Amino acid sequence: MTQVSVSAEASELSFPAWPQFAEKTLSEVLEPLRSSKVNYWTGTRGKEFEEKFAAWAGAEMAVSCSSGTAALHSIIGSMNIGPGDEVIVPSYSFIASSFCILQAGAIPVFCDVGLDHTIDPAKIAALITPRTKAVIVVHLYGVVCDMEPIMALAEQHGLKVIEDAAQCIGGEYQGRKVGTLGHAAAFSFCQSKHFTTGGEGGMITTNDSALGWECRSFRDHGYDIKRKMDLLALEQTDFYIHNRIGFNFRMTEIQSIIGINELERFDEWNLPRRKQLARQYDAALQGLPGITALPFNSAERQNAYWWYPILLDTEALDIDAAALCDLLKEAGVPASKIQWPEAYGENVYRNLAGFGSADFPFKSSEYTDPAAVQYRDVICPTARSLLHRTLSLHLHPTWEASHVQRCIEVLTRLLAEHRK
């Protein structure tokens, strides 16, 4: 292989780091430290963040959490999904998309995806059984799932639809933001996402107020949250009333301040910059030999561009995505290959390694259909094919056109050098 040559000017170009925080955040995060009101229940900024996020998303309710994974777990648990139940989820996603199902004691059933990287609506119906309670859709890389046929199928079978919108903050479907398309949604504010609340964080959105209050209780030790808030308003302290099993998934005041400020500049700076840089990639890479597809985007399904995944024509190249990614990095260009294998190929599923010595829920005949956990026999062919063909370029809003241009130039040269 011939190493790509990069001009001196390009080699000296540095790529700004991500994430970046609003300038006023650097001073405002000190407020809770000075006042000692650092907890969700002692301060006011956590509730403010929830209200502002709900208004921004167009949702009736938003519930902040310690992570996107905690948000998913809270939704599943609040939908009364647990032992004896199954949830359909794409195999091609970060492990949290399926682990949240196990955390609730239910069984993940893996569905294949389409070439757009999102769950294939045509593959869901065959996986539905009497045990199926819900479908988790993942708006992967910022690509919005085709929701209309999924929602129609869910209504036909009485299923809940949960959006994993961790990588799709700001995506839209038929004019509505993700997070309002299913029965509930989970967002992630982990460090790598569209914006972060200080490294970790998450949010639940829903238009079902009863479900929203249940999520509030689940993420907060199972408290009777309505009663607790009423007593706080009356300045009473006898509010330890627990109605259900719950967890501590609360977000801190400092994280909420960061979230408020990042949300404030999201629509004016963050998302428009991503879309602008994506258009620059589109114009340069469309039809380029060695590339078969660019990230899916349409007027109906508006991409939020977490990353910029391209599909390589590996039949026309003497290199796969992982090797090409390594060469890009050697040339100083940030790039990523697929970060996860197909979930059912992970050891936890192949070895049915569940909770405790009983490996619950995998090996519980009372609650689990043995056929549903034969993960060694599962094959999702499209997801498998994407593993060696998907290369992701980056497009952080801190970048300028010159940074994307460098990525384009180096990728174009490498593709030309590795054409068969």
PDB file of C-alpha atoms in Angstrom, residues 51-254:
ATOM      1  CA  GLU A  51     -39.051  22.166  31.334  1.00  0.00           C
ATOM      2  CA  LYS A  52     -36.886  23.778  28.661  1.00  0.00           C
ATOM      3  CA  PHE A  53     -35.998  20.462  27.027  1.00  0.00           C
ATOM      4  CA  ALA A  54     -39.651  19.406  26.908  1.00  0.00           C
ATOM      5  CA  ALA A  55     -40.612  22.715  25.295  1.00  0.00           C
ATOM      6  CA  TRP A  56     -37.769  22.445  22.779  1.00  0.00           C
ATOM      7  CA  ALA A  57     -38.664  18.856  21.830  1.00  0.00           C
ATOM      8  CA  GLY A  58     -42.397  19.517  21.673  1.00  0.00           C
ATOM      9  CA  ALA A  59     -43.051  16.908  24.373  1.00  0.00           C
ATOM     10  CA  GLU A  60     -45.473  17.100  27.274  1.00  0.00           C
ATOM     11  CA  MET A  61     -42.880  15.976  29.783  1.00  0.00           C
ATOM     12  CA  ALA A  62     -39.118  15.570  30.089  1.00  0.00           C
ATOM     13  CA  VAL A  63     -37.321  13.714  32.883  1.00  0.00           C
ATOM     14  CA  SER A  64     -33.581  14.226  33.327  1.00  0.00           C
ATOM     15  CA  CYS A  65     -31.374  11.239  34.159  1.00  0.00           C
ATOM     16  CA  SER A  66     -27.771  10.432  34.988  1.00  0.00           C
ATOM     17  CA  SER A  67     -27.179   8.868  31.557  1.00  0.00           C
ATOM     18  CA  GLY A  68     -28.881   7.803  28.351  1.00  0.00           C
ATOM     19  CA  THR A  69     -28.708   4.221  29.579  1.00  0.00           C
ATOM     20  CA  ALA A  70     -30.519   5.213  32.786  1.00  0.00           C
ATOM     21  CA  ALA A  71     -33.159   6.934  30.651  1.00  0.00           C
ATOM     22  CA  LEU A  72     -33.738   3.756  28.618  1.00  0.00           C
ATOM     23  CA  HIS A  73     -33.858   1.589  31.740  1.00  0.00           C
ATOM     24  CA  SER A  74     -36.350   3.963  33.363  1.00  0.00           C
ATOM     25  CA  ILE A  75     -38.652   3.871  30.346  1.00  0.00           C
ATOM     26  CA  ILE A  76     -38.638   0.075  30.113  1.00  0.00           C
ATOM     27  CA  GLY A  77     -39.255  -0.312  33.843  1.00  0.00           C
ATOM     28  CA  SER A  78     -42.012   2.298  33.855  1.00  0.00           C
ATOM     29  CA  MET A  79     -43.846   0.542  31.028  1.00  0.00           C
ATOM     30  CA  ASN A  80     -44.276  -2.498  33.295  1.00  0.00           C
ATOM     31  CA  ILE A  81     -41.991  -4.553  31.075  1.00  0.00           C
ATOM     32  CA  GLY A  82     -40.063  -7.239  32.926  1.00  0.00           C
ATOM     33  CA  PRO A  83     -39.646 -10.988  33.438  1.00  0.00           C
ATOM     34  CA  GLY A  84     -41.609 -13.013  30.903  1.00  0.00           C
ATOM     35  CA  ASP A  85     -41.572 -10.216  28.308  1.00  0.00           C
ATOM     36  CA  GLU A  86     -39.653  -9.693  25.090  1.00  0.00           C
ATOM     37  CA  VAL A  87     -38.580  -6.453  23.415  1.00  0.00           C
ATOM     38  CA  ILE A  88     -37.487  -6.177  19.786  1.00  0.00           C
ATOM     39  CA  VAL A  89     -34.331  -4.105  19.296  1.00  0.00           C
ATOM     40  CA  PRO A  90     -31.849  -3.644  16.430  1.00  0.00           C
ATOM     41  CA  SER A  91     -28.732  -5.769  16.704  1.00  0.00           C
ATOM     42  CA  TYR A  92     -26.669  -2.959  15.227  1.00  0.00           C
ATOM     43  CA  SER A  93     -26.332  -0.414  18.039  1.00  0.00           C
ATOM     44  CA  PHE A  94     -24.401   0.397  21.174  1.00  0.00           C
ATOM     45  CA  ILE A  95     -24.880  -2.287  23.826  1.00  0.00           C
ATOM     46  CA  ALA A  96     -27.064  -0.064  26.057  1.00  0.00           C
ATOM     47  CA  SER A  97     -29.916  -0.319  23.537  1.00  0.00           C
ATOM     48  CA  SER A  98     -30.349  -3.985  24.452  1.00  0.00           C
ATOM     49  CA  PHE A  99     -28.882  -4.014  27.970  1.00  0.00           C
ATOM     50  CA  CYS A 100     -31.730  -1.810  29.216  1.00  0.00           C
ATOM     51  CA  ILE A 101     -34.078  -4.693  28.396  1.00  0.00           C
ATOM     52  CA  LEU A 102     -32.007  -7.156  30.435  1.00  0.00           C
ATOM     53  CA  GLN A 103     -31.749  -4.646  33.271  1.00  0.00           C
ATOM     54  CA  ALA A 104     -35.551  -4.835  33.504  1.00  0.00           C
ATOM     55  CA  GLY A 105     -35.477  -8.646  33.512  1.00  0.00           C
ATOM     56  CA  ALA A 106     -36.904  -8.978  29.981  1.00  0.00           C
ATOM     57  CA  ILE A 107     -35.400 -10.593  26.877  1.00  0.00           C
ATOM     58  CA  PRO A 108     -33.983  -8.732  23.848  1.00  0.00           C
ATOM     59  CA  VAL A 109     -34.983 -10.082  20.431  1.00  0.00           C
ATOM     60  CA  PHE A 110     -32.652  -8.798  17.742  1.00  0.00           C
ATOM     61  CA  CYS A 111     -33.859  -7.328  14.458  1.00  0.00           C
ATOM     62  CA  ASP A 112     -31.835  -6.542  11.346  1.00  0.00           C
ATOM     63  CA  VAL A 113     -31.336  -3.048   9.988  1.00  0.00           C
ATOM     64  CA  GLY A 114     -31.489  -1.527   6.526  1.00  0.00           C
ATOM     65  CA  LEU A 115     -28.658   0.023   4.570  1.00  0.00           C
ATOM     66  CA  ASP A 116     -29.582   3.352   6.190  1.00  0.00           C
ATOM     67  CA  HIS A 117     -28.251   1.918   9.522  1.00  0.00           C
ATOM     68  CA  THR A 118     -31.680   1.945  11.242  1.00  0.00           C
ATOM     69  CA  ILE A 119     -34.092  -0.870  12.130  1.00  0.00           C
ATOM     70  CA  ASP A 120     -35.765  -2.408   9.073  1.00  0.00           C
ATOM     71  CA  PRO A 121     -39.558  -1.996   9.477  1.00  0.00           C
ATOM     72  CA  ALA A 122     -40.132  -4.961   7.172  1.00  0.00           C
ATOM     73  CA  LYS A 123     -38.229  -7.323   9.507  1.00  0.00           C
ATOM     74  CA  ILE A 124     -40.102  -6.545  12.732  1.00  0.00           C
ATOM     75  CA  ALA A 125     -43.400  -8.408  12.231  1.00  0.00           C
ATOM     76  CA  ALA A 126     -41.754 -11.832  11.942  1.00  0.00           C
ATOM     77  CA  LEU A 127     -40.204 -11.389  15.397  1.00  0.00           C
ATOM     78  CA  ILE A 128     -43.428 -10.578  17.250  1.00  0.00           C
ATOM     79  CA  THR A 129     -44.630 -13.280  19.667  1.00  0.00           C
ATOM     80  CA  PRO A 130     -47.255 -13.322  22.447  1.00  0.00           C
ATOM     81  CA  ARG A 131     -44.453 -12.250  24.797  1.00  0.00           C
ATOM     82  CA  THR A 132     -43.527  -9.112  22.809  1.00  0.00           C
ATOM     83  CA  LYS A 133     -44.284  -5.879  24.663  1.00  0.00           C
ATOM     84  CA  ALA A 134     -42.289  -3.209  22.861  1.00  0.00           C
ATOM     85  CA  VAL A 135     -39.968  -2.222  20.028  1.00  0.00           C
ATOM     86  CA  ILE A 136     -36.894  -0.066  20.560  1.00  0.00           C
ATOM     87  CA  VAL A 137     -35.898   1.930  17.495  1.00  0.00           C
ATOM     88  CA  VAL A 138     -32.431   3.513  17.348  1.00  0.00           C
ATOM     89  CA  HIS A 139     -31.907   6.676  15.318  1.00  0.00           C
ATOM     90  CA  LEU A 140     -28.301   5.675  14.689  1.00  0.00           C
ATOM     91  CA  TYR A 141     -25.597   8.181  13.653  1.00  0.00           C
ATOM     92  CA  GLY A 142     -28.311  10.860  13.489  1.00  0.00           C
ATOM     93  CA  VAL A 143     -30.309   9.000  10.804  1.00  0.00           C
ATOM     94  CA  VAL A 144     -34.026   9.109  11.655  1.00  0.00           C
ATOM     95  CA  CYS A 145     -35.881   5.784  11.500  1.00  0.00           C
ATOM     96  CA  ASP A 146     -38.821   5.360   9.143  1.00  0.00           C
ATOM     97  CA  MET A 147     -41.402   5.668  11.906  1.00  0.00           C
ATOM     98  CA  GLU A 148     -44.775   5.530  10.135  1.00  0.00           C
ATOM     99  CA  PRO A 149     -44.783   1.785   9.306  1.00  0.00           C
ATOM    100  CA  ILE A 150     -43.297   0.991  12.714  1.00  0.00           C
ATOM    101  CA  MET A 151     -45.997   2.894  14.579  1.00  0.00           C
ATOM    102  CA  ALA A 152     -48.709   1.301  12.447  1.00  0.00           C
ATOM    103  CA  LEU A 153     -47.373  -2.180  13.222  1.00  0.00           C
ATOM    104  CA  ALA A 154     -47.124  -1.336  16.924  1.00  0.00           C
ATOM    105  CA  GLU A 155     -50.728  -0.159  17.028  1.00  0.00           C
ATOM    106  CA  GLN A 156     -51.865  -3.309  15.245  1.00  0.00           C
ATOM    107  CA  HIS A 157     -50.176  -5.532  17.855  1.00  0.00           C
ATOM    108  CA  GLY A 158     -50.633  -3.352  20.937  1.00  0.00           C
ATOM    109  CA  LEU A 159     -46.902  -2.668  21.354  1.00  0.00           C
ATOM    110  CA  LYS A 160     -45.049   0.266  22.859  1.00  0.00           C
ATOM    111  CA  VAL A 161     -42.405   2.046  20.752  1.00  0.00           C
ATOM    112  CA  ILE A 162     -39.338   3.461  22.494  1.00  0.00           C
ATOM    113  CA  GLU A 163     -36.986   5.796  20.660  1.00  0.00           C
ATOM    114  CA  ASP A 164     -33.283   5.538  21.426  1.00  0.00           C
ATOM    115  CA  ALA A 165     -32.397   9.049  20.280  1.00  0.00           C
ATOM    116  CA  ALA A 166     -28.940   9.146  21.864  1.00  0.00           C
ATOM    117  CA  GLN A 167     -27.267  10.042  18.568  1.00  0.00           C
ATOM    118  CA  CYS A 168     -30.109  12.032  17.011  1.00  0.00           C
ATOM    119  CA  ILE A 169     -30.722  15.182  19.030  1.00  0.00           C
ATOM    120  CA  GLY A 170     -32.492  17.550  16.636  1.00  0.00           C
ATOM    121  CA  GLY A 171     -33.474  14.985  13.999  1.00  0.00           C
ATOM    122  CA  GLU A 172     -36.978  15.336  12.542  1.00  0.00           C
ATOM    123  CA  TYR A 173     -39.582  13.047  10.993  1.00  0.00           C
ATOM    124  CA  GLN A 174     -42.418  14.607   8.992  1.00  0.00           C
ATOM    125  CA  GLY A 175     -41.825  17.921  10.750  1.00  0.00           C
ATOM    126  CA  ARG A 176     -41.748  16.500  14.299  1.00  0.00           C
ATOM    127  CA  LYS A 177     -38.619  16.179  16.405  1.00  0.00           C
ATOM    128  CA  VAL A 178     -37.378  12.749  17.414  1.00  0.00           C
ATOM    129  CA  GLY A 179     -38.373  12.137  20.989  1.00  0.00           C
ATOM    130  CA  THR A 180     -42.045  12.719  20.193  1.00  0.00           C
ATOM    131  CA  LEU A 181     -42.545  10.000  17.570  1.00  0.00           C
ATOM    132  CA  GLY A 182     -43.013   6.931  19.777  1.00  0.00           C
ATOM    133  CA  HIS A 183     -44.490   6.445  23.227  1.00  0.00           C
ATOM    134  CA  ALA A 184     -41.310   7.604  24.953  1.00  0.00           C
ATOM    135  CA  ALA A 185     -37.724   8.448  24.041  1.00  0.00           C
ATOM    136  CA  ALA A 186     -34.280   8.437  25.624  1.00  0.00           C
ATOM    137  CA  PHE A 187     -31.556  10.977  24.838  1.00  0.00           C
ATOM    138  CA  SER A 188     -27.899  10.775  25.818  1.00  0.00           C
ATOM    139  CA  PHE A 189     -25.668  13.651  26.887  1.00  0.00           C
ATOM    140  CA  CYS A 190     -22.506  11.549  27.061  1.00  0.00           C
ATOM    141  CA  GLN A 191     -19.281  13.324  26.122  1.00  0.00           C
ATOM    142  CA  SER A 192     -19.311  12.271  22.476  1.00  0.00           C
ATOM    143  CA  LYS A 193     -22.921  13.224  21.698  1.00  0.00           C
ATOM    144  CA  HIS A 194     -24.402  16.353  20.083  1.00  0.00           C
ATOM    145  CA  PHE A 195     -23.919  18.091  23.410  1.00  0.00           C
ATOM    146  CA  THR A 196     -22.966  16.884  26.842  1.00  0.00           C
ATOM    147  CA  THR A 197     -23.967  17.758  30.391  1.00  0.00           C
ATOM    148  CA  GLY A 198     -20.436  17.362  31.691  1.00  0.00           C
ATOM    149  CA  GLY A 199     -19.481  13.905  30.456  1.00  0.00           C
ATOM    150  CA  GLU A 200     -22.646  11.963  31.226  1.00  0.00           C
ATOM    151  CA  GLY A 201     -26.378  12.630  31.370  1.00  0.00           C
ATOM    152  CA  GLY A 202     -29.667  11.723  29.725  1.00  0.00           C
ATOM    153  CA  MET A 203     -33.268  12.755  29.223  1.00  0.00           C
ATOM    154  CA  ILE A 204     -36.617  11.020  28.817  1.00  0.00           C
ATOM    155  CA  THR A 205     -39.359  12.639  26.741  1.00  0.00           C
ATOM    156  CA  THR A 206     -42.967  11.532  26.422  1.00  0.00           C
ATOM    157  CA  ASN A 207     -46.425  12.884  25.612  1.00  0.00           C
ATOM    158  CA  ASP A 208     -47.988  10.394  28.038  1.00  0.00           C
ATOM    159  CA  SER A 209     -48.132  12.245  31.360  1.00  0.00           C
ATOM    160  CA  ALA A 210     -48.939   9.105  33.372  1.00  0.00           C
ATOM    161  CA  LEU A 211     -45.882   7.378  31.901  1.00  0.00           C
ATOM    162  CA  GLY A 212     -43.806  10.482  32.541  1.00  0.00           C
ATOM    163  CA  TRP A 213     -44.686  10.533  36.243  1.00  0.00           C
ATOM    164  CA  GLU A 214     -43.914   6.820  36.467  1.00  0.00           C
ATOM    165  CA  CYS A 215     -40.479   7.504  34.904  1.00  0.00           C
ATOM    166  CA  ARG A 216     -39.895  10.248  37.477  1.00  0.00           C
ATOM    167  CA  SER A 217     -40.629   7.746  40.233  1.00  0.00           C
ATOM    168  CA  PHE A 218     -38.501   4.984  38.698  1.00  0.00           C
ATOM    169  CA  ARG A 219     -35.427   7.212  38.366  1.00  0.00           C
ATOM    170  CA  ASP A 220     -35.845   8.433  41.963  1.00  0.00           C
ATOM    171  CA  HIS A 221     -36.030   5.455  44.369  1.00  0.00           C
ATOM    172  CA  GLY A 222     -39.673   4.776  43.561  1.00  0.00           C
ATOM    173  CA  TYR A 223     -40.836   7.919  45.379  1.00  0.00           C
ATOM    174  CA  ASP A 224     -44.383   9.166  45.026  1.00  0.00           C
ATOM    175  CA  ILE A 225     -43.013  12.176  43.165  1.00  0.00           C
ATOM    176  CA  LYS A 226     -46.280  14.109  42.910  1.00  0.00           C
ATOM    177  CA  ARG A 227     -46.781  13.818  46.659  1.00  0.00           C
ATOM    178  CA  LYS A 228     -43.144  14.708  47.295  1.00  0.00           C
ATOM    179  CA  MET A 229     -43.388  17.874  45.179  1.00  0.00           C
ATOM    180  CA  ASP A 230     -46.621  18.915  46.896  1.00  0.00           C
ATOM    181  CA  LEU A 231     -45.019  18.545  50.321  1.00  0.00           C
ATOM    182  CA  LEU A 232     -41.922  20.467  49.223  1.00  0.00           C
ATOM    183  CA  ALA A 233     -44.159  23.314  48.044  1.00  0.00           C
ATOM    184  CA  LEU A 234     -45.673  23.363  51.544  1.00  0.00           C
ATOM    185  CA  GLU A 235     -42.148  23.288  53.032  1.00  0.00           C
ATOM    186  CA  GLN A 236     -42.826  19.966  54.688  1.00  0.00           C
ATOM    187  CA  THR A 237     -40.193  17.250  54.850  1.00  0.00           C
ATOM    188  CA  ASP A 238     -42.112  14.011  55.436  1.00  0.00           C
ATOM    189  CA  PHE A 239     -41.962  12.950  51.802  1.00  0.00           C
ATOM    190  CA  TYR A 240     -40.340   9.489  51.909  1.00  0.00           C
ATOM    191  CA  ILE A 241     -43.262   7.673  50.304  1.00  0.00           C
ATOM    192  CA  HIS A 242     -42.227   4.773  48.059  1.00  0.00           C
ATOM    193  CA  ASN A 243     -44.773   3.176  45.746  1.00  0.00           C
ATOM    194  CA  ARG A 244     -42.542   0.957  43.631  1.00  0.00           C
ATOM    195  CA  ILE A 245     -39.025  -0.345  43.123  1.00  0.00           C
ATOM    196  CA  GLY A 246     -36.838   2.437  41.801  1.00  0.00           C
ATOM    197  CA  PHE A 247     -33.263   3.556  41.292  1.00  0.00           C
ATOM    198  CA  ASN A 248     -31.205   6.695  41.768  1.00  0.00           C
ATOM    199  CA  PHE A 249     -30.756   8.014  38.241  1.00  0.00           C
ATOM    200  CA  ARG A 250     -31.003  11.736  39.012  1.00  0.00           C
ATOM    201  CA  MET A 251     -28.983  14.448  37.276  1.00  0.00           C
ATOM    202  CA  THR A 252     -27.065  17.029  39.335  1.00  0.00           C
ATOM    203  CA  GLU A 253     -27.589  20.797  39.304  1.00  0.00           C
ATOM    204  CA  ILE A 254     -24.183  21.374  37.711  1.00  0.00           C
TER     205      ILE A 254
END
